[in-house]
XYZ file of C-alpha atoms in Angstrom:
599
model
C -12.057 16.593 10.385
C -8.997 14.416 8.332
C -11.832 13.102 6.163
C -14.009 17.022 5.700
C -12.908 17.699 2.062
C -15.418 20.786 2.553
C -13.963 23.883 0.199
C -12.146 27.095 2.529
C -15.001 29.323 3.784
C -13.961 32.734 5.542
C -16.745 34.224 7.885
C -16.444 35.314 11.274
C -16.014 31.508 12.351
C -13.695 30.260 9.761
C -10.297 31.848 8.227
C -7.812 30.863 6.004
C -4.643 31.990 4.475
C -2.708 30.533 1.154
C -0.031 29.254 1.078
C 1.036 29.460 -2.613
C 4.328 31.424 -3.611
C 8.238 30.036 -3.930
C 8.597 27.101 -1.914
C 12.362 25.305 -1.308
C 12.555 22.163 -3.620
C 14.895 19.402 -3.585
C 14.820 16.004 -6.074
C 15.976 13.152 -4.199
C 16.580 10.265 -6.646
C 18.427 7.809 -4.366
C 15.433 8.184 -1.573
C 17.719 9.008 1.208
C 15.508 11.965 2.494
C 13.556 10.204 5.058
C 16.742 8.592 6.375
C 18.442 11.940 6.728
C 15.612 13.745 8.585
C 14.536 15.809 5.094
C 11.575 16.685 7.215
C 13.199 19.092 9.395
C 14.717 20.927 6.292
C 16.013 20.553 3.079
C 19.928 20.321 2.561
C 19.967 21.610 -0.639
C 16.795 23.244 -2.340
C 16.219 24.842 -5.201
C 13.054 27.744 -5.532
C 9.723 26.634 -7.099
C 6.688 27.951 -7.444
C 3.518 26.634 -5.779
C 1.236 25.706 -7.327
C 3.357 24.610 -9.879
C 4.425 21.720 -12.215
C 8.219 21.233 -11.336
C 8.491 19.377 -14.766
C 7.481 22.608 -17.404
C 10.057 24.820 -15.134
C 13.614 23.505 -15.724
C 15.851 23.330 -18.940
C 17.427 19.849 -18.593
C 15.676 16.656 -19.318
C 16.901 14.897 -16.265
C 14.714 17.249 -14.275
C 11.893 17.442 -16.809
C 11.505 13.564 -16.433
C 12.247 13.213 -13.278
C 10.962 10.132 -11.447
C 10.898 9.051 -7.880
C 11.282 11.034 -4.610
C 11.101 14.610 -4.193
C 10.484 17.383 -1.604
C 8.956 20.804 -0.974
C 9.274 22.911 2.136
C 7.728 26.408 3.360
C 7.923 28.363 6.331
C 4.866 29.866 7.839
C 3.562 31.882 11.068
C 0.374 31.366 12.581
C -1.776 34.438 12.502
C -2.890 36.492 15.489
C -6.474 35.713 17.154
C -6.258 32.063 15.944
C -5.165 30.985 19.054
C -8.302 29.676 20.189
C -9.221 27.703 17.250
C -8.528 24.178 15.244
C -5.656 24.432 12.669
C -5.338 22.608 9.709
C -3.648 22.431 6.448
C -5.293 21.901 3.311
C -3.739 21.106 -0.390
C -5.802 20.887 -3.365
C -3.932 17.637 -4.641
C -0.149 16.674 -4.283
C 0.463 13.905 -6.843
C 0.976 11.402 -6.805
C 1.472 10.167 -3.394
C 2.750 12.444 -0.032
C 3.766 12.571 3.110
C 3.644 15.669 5.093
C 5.180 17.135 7.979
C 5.554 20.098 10.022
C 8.101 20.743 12.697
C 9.812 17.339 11.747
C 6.439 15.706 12.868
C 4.638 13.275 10.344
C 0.805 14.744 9.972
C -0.766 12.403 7.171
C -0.118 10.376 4.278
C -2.224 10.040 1.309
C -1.969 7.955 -2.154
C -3.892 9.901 -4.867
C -2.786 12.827 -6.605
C -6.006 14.951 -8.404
C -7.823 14.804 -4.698
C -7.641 17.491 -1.922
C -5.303 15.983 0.979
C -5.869 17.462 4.745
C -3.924 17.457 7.728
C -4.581 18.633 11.474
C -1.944 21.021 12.643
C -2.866 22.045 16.438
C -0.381 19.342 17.902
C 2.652 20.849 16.701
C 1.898 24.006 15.935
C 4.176 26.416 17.479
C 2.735 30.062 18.613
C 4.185 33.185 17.739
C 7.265 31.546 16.137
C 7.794 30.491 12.714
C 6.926 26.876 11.805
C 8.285 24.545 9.207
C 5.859 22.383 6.825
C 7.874 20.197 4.799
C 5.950 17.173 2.011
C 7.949 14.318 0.603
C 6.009 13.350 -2.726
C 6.476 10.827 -5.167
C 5.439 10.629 -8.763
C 6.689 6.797 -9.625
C 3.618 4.766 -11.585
C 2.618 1.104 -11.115
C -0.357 -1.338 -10.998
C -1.432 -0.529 -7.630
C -2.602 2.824 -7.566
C -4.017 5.174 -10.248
C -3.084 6.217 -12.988
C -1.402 2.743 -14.377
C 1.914 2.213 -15.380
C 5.370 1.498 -14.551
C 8.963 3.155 -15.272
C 12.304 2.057 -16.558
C 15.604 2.221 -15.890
C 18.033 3.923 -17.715
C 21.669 2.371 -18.149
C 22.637 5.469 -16.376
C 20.832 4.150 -13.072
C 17.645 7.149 -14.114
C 14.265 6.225 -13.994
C 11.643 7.800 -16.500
C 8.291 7.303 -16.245
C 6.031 4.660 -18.888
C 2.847 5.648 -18.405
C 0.131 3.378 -19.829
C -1.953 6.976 -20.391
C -1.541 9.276 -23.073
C -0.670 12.240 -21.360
C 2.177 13.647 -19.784
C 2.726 12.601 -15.982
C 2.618 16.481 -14.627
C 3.481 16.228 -10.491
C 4.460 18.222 -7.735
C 1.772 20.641 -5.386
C -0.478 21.271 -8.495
C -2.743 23.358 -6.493
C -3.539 25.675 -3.910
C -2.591 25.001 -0.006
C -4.161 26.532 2.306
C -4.049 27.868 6.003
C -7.101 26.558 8.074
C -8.387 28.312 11.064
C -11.525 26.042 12.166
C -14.028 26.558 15.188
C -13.127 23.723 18.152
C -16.572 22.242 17.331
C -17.292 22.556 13.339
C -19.201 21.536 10.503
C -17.259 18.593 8.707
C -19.547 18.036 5.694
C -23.274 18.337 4.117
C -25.014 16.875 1.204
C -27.964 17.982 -0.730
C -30.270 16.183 -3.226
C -33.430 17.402 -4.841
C -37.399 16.569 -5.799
C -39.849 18.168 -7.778
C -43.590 19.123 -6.315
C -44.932 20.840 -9.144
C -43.860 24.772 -9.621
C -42.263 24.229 -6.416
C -38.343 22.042 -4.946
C -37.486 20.433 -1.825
C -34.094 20.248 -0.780
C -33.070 17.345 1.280
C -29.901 18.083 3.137
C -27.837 15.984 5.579
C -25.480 17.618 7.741
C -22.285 16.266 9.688
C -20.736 17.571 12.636
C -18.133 16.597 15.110
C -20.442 16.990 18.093
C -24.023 16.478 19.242
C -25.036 21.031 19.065
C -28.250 21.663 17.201
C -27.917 22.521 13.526
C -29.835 25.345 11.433
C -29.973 25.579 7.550
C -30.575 28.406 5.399
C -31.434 28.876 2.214
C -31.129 32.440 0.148
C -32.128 33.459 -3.455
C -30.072 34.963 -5.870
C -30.590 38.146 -4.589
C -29.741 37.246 -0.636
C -33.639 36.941 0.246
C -34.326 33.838 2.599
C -36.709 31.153 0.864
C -36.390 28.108 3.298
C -35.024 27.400 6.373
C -35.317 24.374 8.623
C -33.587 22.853 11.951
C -31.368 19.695 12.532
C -29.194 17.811 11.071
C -31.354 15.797 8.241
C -34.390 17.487 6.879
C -35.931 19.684 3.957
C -36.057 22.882 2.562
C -39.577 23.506 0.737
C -38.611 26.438 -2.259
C -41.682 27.866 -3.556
C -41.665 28.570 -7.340
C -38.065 27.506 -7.268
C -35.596 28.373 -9.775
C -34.103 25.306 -11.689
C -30.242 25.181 -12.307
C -29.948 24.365 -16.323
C -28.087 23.893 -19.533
C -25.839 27.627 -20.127
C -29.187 28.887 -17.389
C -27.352 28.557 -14.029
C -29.207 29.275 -10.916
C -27.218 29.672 -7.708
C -28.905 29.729 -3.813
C -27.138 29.569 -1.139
C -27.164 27.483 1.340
C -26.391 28.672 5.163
C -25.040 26.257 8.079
C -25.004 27.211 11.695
C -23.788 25.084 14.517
C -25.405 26.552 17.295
C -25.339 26.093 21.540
C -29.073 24.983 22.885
C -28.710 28.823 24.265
C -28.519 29.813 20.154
C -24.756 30.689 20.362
C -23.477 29.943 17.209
C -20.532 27.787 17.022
C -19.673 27.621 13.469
C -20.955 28.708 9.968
C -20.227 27.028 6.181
C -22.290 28.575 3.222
C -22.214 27.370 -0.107
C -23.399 28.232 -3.813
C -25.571 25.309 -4.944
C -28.349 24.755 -7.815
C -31.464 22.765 -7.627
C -31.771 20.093 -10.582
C -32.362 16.475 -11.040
C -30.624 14.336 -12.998
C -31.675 10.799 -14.452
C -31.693 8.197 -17.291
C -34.773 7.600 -18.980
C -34.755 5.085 -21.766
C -32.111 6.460 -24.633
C -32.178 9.779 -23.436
C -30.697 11.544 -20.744
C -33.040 13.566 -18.367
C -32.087 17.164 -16.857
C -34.845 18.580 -14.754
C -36.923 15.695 -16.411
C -36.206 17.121 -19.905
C -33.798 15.380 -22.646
C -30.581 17.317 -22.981
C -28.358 15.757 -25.487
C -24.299 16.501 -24.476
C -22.209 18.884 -27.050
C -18.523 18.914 -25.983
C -14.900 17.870 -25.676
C -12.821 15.608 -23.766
C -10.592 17.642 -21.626
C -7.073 18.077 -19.846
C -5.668 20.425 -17.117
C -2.609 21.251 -19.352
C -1.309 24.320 -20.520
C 2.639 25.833 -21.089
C 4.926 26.473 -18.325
C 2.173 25.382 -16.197
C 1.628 21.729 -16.657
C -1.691 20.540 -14.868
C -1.265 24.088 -12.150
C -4.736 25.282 -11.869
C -5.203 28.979 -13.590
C -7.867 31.571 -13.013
C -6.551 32.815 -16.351
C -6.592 29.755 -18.538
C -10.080 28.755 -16.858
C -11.742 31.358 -18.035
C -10.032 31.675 -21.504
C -11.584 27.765 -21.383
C -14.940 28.413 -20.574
C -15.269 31.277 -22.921
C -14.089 29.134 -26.042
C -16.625 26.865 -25.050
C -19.644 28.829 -24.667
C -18.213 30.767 -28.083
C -18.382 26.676 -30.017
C -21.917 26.487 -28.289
C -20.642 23.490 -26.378
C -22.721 22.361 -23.061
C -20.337 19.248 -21.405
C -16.965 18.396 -20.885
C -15.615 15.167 -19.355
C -13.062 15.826 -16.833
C -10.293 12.918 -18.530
C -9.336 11.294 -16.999
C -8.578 12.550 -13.712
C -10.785 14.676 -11.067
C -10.132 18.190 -11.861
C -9.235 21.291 -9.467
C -12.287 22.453 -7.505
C -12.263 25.882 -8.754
C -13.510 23.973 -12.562
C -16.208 23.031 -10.667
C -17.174 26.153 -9.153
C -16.964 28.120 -13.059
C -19.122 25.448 -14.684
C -21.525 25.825 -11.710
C -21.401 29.342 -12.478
C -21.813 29.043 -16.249
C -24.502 26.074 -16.530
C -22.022 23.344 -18.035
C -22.508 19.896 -17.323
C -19.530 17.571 -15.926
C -18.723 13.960 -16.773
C -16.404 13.340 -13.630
C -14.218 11.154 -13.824
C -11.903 9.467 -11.124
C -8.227 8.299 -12.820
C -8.550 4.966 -13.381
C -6.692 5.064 -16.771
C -3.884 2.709 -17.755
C -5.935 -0.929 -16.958
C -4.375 -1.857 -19.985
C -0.642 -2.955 -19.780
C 0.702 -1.016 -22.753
C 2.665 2.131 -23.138
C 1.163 2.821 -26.587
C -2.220 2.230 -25.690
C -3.744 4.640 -28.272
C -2.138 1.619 -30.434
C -3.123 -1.322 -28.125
C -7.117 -0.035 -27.750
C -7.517 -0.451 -31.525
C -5.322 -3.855 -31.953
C -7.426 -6.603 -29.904
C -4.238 -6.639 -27.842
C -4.806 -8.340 -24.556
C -2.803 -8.139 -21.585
C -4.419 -10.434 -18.282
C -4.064 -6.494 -16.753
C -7.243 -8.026 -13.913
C -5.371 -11.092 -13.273
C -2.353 -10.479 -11.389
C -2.146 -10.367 -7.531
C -1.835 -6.360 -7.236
C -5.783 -6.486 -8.227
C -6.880 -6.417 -4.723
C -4.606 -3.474 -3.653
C -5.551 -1.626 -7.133
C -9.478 -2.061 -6.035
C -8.943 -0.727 -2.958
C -7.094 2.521 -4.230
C -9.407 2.861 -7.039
C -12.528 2.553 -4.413
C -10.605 5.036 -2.023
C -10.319 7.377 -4.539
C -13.993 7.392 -6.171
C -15.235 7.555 -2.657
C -13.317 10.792 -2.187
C -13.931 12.525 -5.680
C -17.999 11.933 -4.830
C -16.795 13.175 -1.279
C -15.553 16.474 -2.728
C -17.495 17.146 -5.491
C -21.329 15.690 -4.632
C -22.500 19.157 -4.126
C -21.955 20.908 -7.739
C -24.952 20.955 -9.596
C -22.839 21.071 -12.722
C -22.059 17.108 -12.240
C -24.584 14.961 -13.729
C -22.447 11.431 -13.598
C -19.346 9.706 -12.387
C -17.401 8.008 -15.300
C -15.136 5.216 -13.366
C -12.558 4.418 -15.752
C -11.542 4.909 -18.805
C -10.718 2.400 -21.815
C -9.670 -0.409 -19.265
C -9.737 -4.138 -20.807
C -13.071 -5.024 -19.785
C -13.135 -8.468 -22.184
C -12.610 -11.277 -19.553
C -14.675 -12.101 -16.687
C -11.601 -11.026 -14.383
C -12.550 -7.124 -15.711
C -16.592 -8.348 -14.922
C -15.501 -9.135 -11.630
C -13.503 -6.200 -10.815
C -15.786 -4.052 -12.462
C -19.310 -4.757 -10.926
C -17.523 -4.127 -7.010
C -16.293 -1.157 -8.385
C -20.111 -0.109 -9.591
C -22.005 -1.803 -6.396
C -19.359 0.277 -4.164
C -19.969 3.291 -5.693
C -23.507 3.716 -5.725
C -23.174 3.738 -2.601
C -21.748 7.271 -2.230
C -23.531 9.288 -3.853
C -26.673 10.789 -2.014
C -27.862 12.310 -5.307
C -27.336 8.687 -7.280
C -26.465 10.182 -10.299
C -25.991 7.937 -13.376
C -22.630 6.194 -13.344
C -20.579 5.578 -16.650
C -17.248 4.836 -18.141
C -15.461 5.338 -21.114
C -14.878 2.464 -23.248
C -12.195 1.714 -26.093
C -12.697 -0.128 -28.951
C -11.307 -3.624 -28.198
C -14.626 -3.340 -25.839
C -17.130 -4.566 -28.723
C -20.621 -4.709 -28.355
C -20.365 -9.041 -28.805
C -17.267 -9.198 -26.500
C -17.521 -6.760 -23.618
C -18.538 -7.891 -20.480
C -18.762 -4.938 -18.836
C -20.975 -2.303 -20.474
C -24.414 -4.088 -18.452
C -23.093 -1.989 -15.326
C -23.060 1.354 -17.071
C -26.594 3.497 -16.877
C -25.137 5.619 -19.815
C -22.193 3.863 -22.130
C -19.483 6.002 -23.080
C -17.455 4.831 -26.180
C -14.582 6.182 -27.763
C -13.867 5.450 -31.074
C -11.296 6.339 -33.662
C -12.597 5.171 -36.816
C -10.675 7.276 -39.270
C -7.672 8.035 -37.405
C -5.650 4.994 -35.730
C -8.355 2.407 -37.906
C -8.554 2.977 -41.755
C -7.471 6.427 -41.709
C -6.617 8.891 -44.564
C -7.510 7.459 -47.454
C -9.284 4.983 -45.813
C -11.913 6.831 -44.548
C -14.493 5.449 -46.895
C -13.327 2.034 -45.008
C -13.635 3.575 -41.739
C -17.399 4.990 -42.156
C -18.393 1.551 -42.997
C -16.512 -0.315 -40.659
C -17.944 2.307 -37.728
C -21.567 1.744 -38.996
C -21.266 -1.482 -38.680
C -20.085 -1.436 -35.096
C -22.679 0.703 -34.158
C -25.731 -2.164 -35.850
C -24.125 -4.031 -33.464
C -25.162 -2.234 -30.666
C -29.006 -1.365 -32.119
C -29.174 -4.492 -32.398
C -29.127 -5.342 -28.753
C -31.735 -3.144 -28.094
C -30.098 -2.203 -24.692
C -32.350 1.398 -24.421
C -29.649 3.138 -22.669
C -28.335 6.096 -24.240
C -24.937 6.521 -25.283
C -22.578 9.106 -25.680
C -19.017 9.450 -27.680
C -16.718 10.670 -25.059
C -13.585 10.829 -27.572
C -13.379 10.427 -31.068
C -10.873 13.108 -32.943
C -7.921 13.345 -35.285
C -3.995 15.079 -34.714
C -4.134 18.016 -36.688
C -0.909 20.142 -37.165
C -1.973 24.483 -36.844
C 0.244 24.538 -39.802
C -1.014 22.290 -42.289
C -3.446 22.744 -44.790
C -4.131 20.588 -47.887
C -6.270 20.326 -50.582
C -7.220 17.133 -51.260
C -7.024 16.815 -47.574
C -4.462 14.264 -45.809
C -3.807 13.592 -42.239
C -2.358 15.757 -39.942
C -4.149 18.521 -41.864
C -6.548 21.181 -40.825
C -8.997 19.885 -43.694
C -8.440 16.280 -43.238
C -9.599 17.094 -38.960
C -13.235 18.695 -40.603
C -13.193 15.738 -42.878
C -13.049 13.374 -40.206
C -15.107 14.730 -37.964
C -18.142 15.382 -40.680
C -17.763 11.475 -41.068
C -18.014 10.888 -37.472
C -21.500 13.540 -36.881
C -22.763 11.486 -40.485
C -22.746 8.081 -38.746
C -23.778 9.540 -35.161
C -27.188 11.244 -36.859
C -27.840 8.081 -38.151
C -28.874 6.308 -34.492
C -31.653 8.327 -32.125
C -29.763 6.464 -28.786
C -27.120 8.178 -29.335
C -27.306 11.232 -27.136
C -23.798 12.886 -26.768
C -20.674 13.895 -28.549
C -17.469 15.119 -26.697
C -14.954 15.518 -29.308
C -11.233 14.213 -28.288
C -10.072 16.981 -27.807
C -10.736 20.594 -26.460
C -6.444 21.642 -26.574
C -3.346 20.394 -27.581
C -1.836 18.884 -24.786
C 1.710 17.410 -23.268
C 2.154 13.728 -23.399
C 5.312 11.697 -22.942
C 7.398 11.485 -26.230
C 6.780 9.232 -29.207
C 6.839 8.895 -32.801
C 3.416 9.610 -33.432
C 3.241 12.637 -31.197
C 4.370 15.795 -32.878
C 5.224 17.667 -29.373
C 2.147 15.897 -27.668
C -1.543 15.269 -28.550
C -2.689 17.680 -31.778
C -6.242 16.165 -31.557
C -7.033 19.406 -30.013
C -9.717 22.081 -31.676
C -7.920 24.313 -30.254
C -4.240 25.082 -29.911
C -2.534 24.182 -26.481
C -2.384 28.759 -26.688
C -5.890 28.425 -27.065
C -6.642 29.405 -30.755
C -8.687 27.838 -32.723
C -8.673 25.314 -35.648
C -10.662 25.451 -38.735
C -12.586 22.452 -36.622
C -13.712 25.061 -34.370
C -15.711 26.989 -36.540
C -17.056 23.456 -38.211
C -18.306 22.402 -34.251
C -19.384 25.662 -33.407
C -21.922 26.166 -36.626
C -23.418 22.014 -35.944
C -23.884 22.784 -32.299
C -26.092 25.947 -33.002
C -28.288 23.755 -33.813
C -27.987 20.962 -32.385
């Protein structure tokens, strides 16, 4: 069950309890934990919460910035009438790379941090006493896992973090952990994909288990009415005059698992919301239920105050409510996978997903909002960590499809963003990456990336392996920008002949283009950083996109205001945001939300 990334489901086969509140919390900067038997209990801890960003909760910069080891403990009892039953542990994520324990036993390690992490408990579980689950983390970046970068070293003997990203390096248990109480013999995973026969949907499903017992599947309406049901492990659910998941239209079933004995004992149950659609790429446009759909969005972050990258009810919904109020249908998940429960509300609300897995920092700079516009190249495929990178990278789109293959709201996997993709090192890397991950998916839904604009039309080597191409361009902002602009229009038009010219008949979509614009600041004539220069920018950017029928989607960089590491052209972070990192809105807003009424 270590590899069942299946979301908590409590019937009267399954249970589970949370684990959130104040853990015990120690830093350990000169790694000596593991040598001094941490695992059986911290010496000296400190109280945070979890889920929690340990960075946005101190006052002292030594603790804000803190990189290397650290360590979070809890104390939990099993509940009564479990007993009888498989125990696990589930987080959400724990970034960026873990080891747990409980009862000073070592349960799992994982490398990864935006990716639920599982570990079996039954071993060393102790009944009716209290029991001790303790998780050494780690939040130091390099080249060999994701995201990229590396740290320095302060004359002081500190370490702070360089991240070749261009957001702020948020870690700790960022999500919920939870108590699993599982059946002995249980349902690990299932996946789903979808035809159309006329007014009518079949519903392919393939279900895992851990032993050989007979397996029924359900599936219910809306309104709890059965429509389909069918028996084994692999077959088809035939939905008369189905009811297609779409665009701000969402259409849940629900699907119903039993594990049953050949007597009909059932053995174990998982249900699940899900919504019948088909995705696909057709020429330039992009197909939803086999009708074009063209993308109207932002770029997003999981980022708000005194949270950090902690996972919200509160903020999620404030989120999804701005965005159905700017008429938006998409956001890309940038550039990391998201927590589940995003997932679930876009489901819920009929928004698509760009998912994307955090392959971001392939390009060795610590500026690289600078570097992507420069030509600067850095060999970043052509040093001997490649190999252990790939792997990582692989691992971690395998278990982001794993996890998230199910939602209806995810129409493609983006599988990096704005790497150096020039040389044939990148085309080599690159198309194992693609072949690999094709693999996965059981729904093959179109697979994308975002690229940055050293990656020219003439020079890239990668952009063949995309079904959609995802560019993001700043034309107006770090190139020719202010009273440039003029400059900037032309020199983006003529970027994008390049690309009609090719005749490639693939759509593509914009996945960031956008302009730092300070709340505050309003001038007339307009200037950068102001709320007028923003609309300014952005009318230039809709002026050259209206100009080119392939181009199918616009996700403006960005939704919020967000926390990156500090630097002389951040005023307190990103300020590309339309809306405020509080969630209020720029004049932008009202600009996006009147072009996408229509649109």
């Amino acid at each position: 069950m270590e590899n069942s990334l299946l979301y908590p489901c409590n019937n009267r086969y399954r249970d589970s309890r949370l684990l959130d509140g104040l853990w015990q919390f120690q830093f350990d900067p000169t790694a000596k934990g593991k040598a001094q038997h941490w695992e059986k209990g911290l010496p000296q801890p400190l109280k945070v919460p979890v889920p929690g960003s340990f960075s946005e909760l101190f006052t002292k910069e030594q603790q804000r910035d803190y990189v290397g080891d650290f360590w979070y403990e809890t104390n939990f009892f099993v509940p009564r009438g479990w007993e009888q039953t498989t125990l696990w542990v589930r987080f959400g994520s724990l970034t960026q790379r873990a080891t747990v324990y409980c009862n000073g036993v070592e349960l799992t390690t994982h490398e990864g941090g935006f990716l639920p992490v599982i570990a079996a408990l039954s071993s060393v579980i102790r009944l009716n006493q209290e029991n001790k689950l303790v998780v050494q983390l780690n939040n130091e970046l390099n080249e060999t896992s994701l995201p990229c970068g590396t740290q320095k070293i302060l004359p002081s003997g500190r370490k702070i973090a360089k991240p070749y990203f261009d957001f702020f390096n948020y870690a700790g248990i960022q999500r919920s952990v939870w108590l699993l109480s599982l059946p002995q013999v249980a349902i690990q995973d299932y996946s789903v994909t979808f035809q159309r026969e006329e007014e009518n949907a079949l519903v392919n499903f393939d279900v895992q288990t851990t032993d050989s017992n007979s397996v029924q599947v359900r599936l219910l309406d809306a309104q709890g009415k059965l429509v389909a049901a069918a028996h084994g492990k692999q077959g088809t659910l035939r939905v008369p005059h189905a009811h297609w998941w779409q665009v701000r239209n969402a259409y849940l079933y629900q699907i119903v698992i039993q594990l049953k004995t050949e007597t009909g004992e059932i053995l174990d149950e998982y249900s699940d919301r899900i919504g019948i659609r088909t995705v696909e790429i057709s020429g330039t446009k992009i197909l939803l239920n086999g009708k074009p759909i063209y993308l109207k969005g932002f770029g997003k972050h999981e980022d708000f105050a005194i949270l950090g990258k902690t996972f919200n009810w509160s903020v999620a919904k404030r989120d999804f409510e701005l965005m159905k109020w700017s008429n938006a249908n998409c956001f890309r998940t940038s550039h990391y996978p998201y927590a589940e429960e995003w997932y679930q509300f876009a489901d819920e609300e009929g928004f698509l997903i760009i998912d994307e897995v955090p392959a971001v920092g392939m390009m060795r700079s610590t500026h690289n909002y600078v570097a992507a516009g420069s030509g600067k190249y850095t060999h970043f495929f052509e040093t001997p960590t490649v190999p252990q990178l790939k792997a990582n990278h692989l691992q971690q789109i395998n278990e982001m499809i794993v996890r998230d293959k199910n939602h209806p709201s995810v129409i493609a996997w983006s599988l990096f963003n704005e790497p150096e993709t020039t040389s044939a090192y990148a085309k080599e890397y690159f198309t194992e990456i693609f072949t690999k991950a094709r693999q996965y998916d059981p729904q093959k839904r179109p697979l994308t990336g975002a690229l940055e604009k050293n990656s020219q039309p003439d020079k890239c080597q990668c952009f063949p392996l995309l079904d959609f191409i995802c560019l993001n361009r700043y034309y107006g902002w770090y190139i020719s920008g202010g009273a440039d602009i003029e400059e900037a229009e032309q020199l983006f038009q003529q970027e994008m002949e390049k690309w009609k010219a090719l005749n490639l008949n693939v759509p593509i979509v914009f996945t960031e283009f956008g302009a730092d614009t300070l709340p505050s600041e309003h001038k007339l004539p307009s200037s950068m950083w102001s709320q007028e220069y923003q609309c300014k920018y952005l009318k230039m950017n809709f002026h050259v996109f209206d100009n080119y029928d392939f181009v199918q989607g616009e996700l403006v960089w960005c939704f919020a205001d967000f926390q990156t590491a500090e630097a002389i052209m951040r005023v307190n972070g990103n300020r590309k945001g339309v809306f405020t990192r509080e969630r209020q809105p720029k004049d932008a807003a009202f600009m996006l939300k009147q072009r996408w009424e229509t649109k």
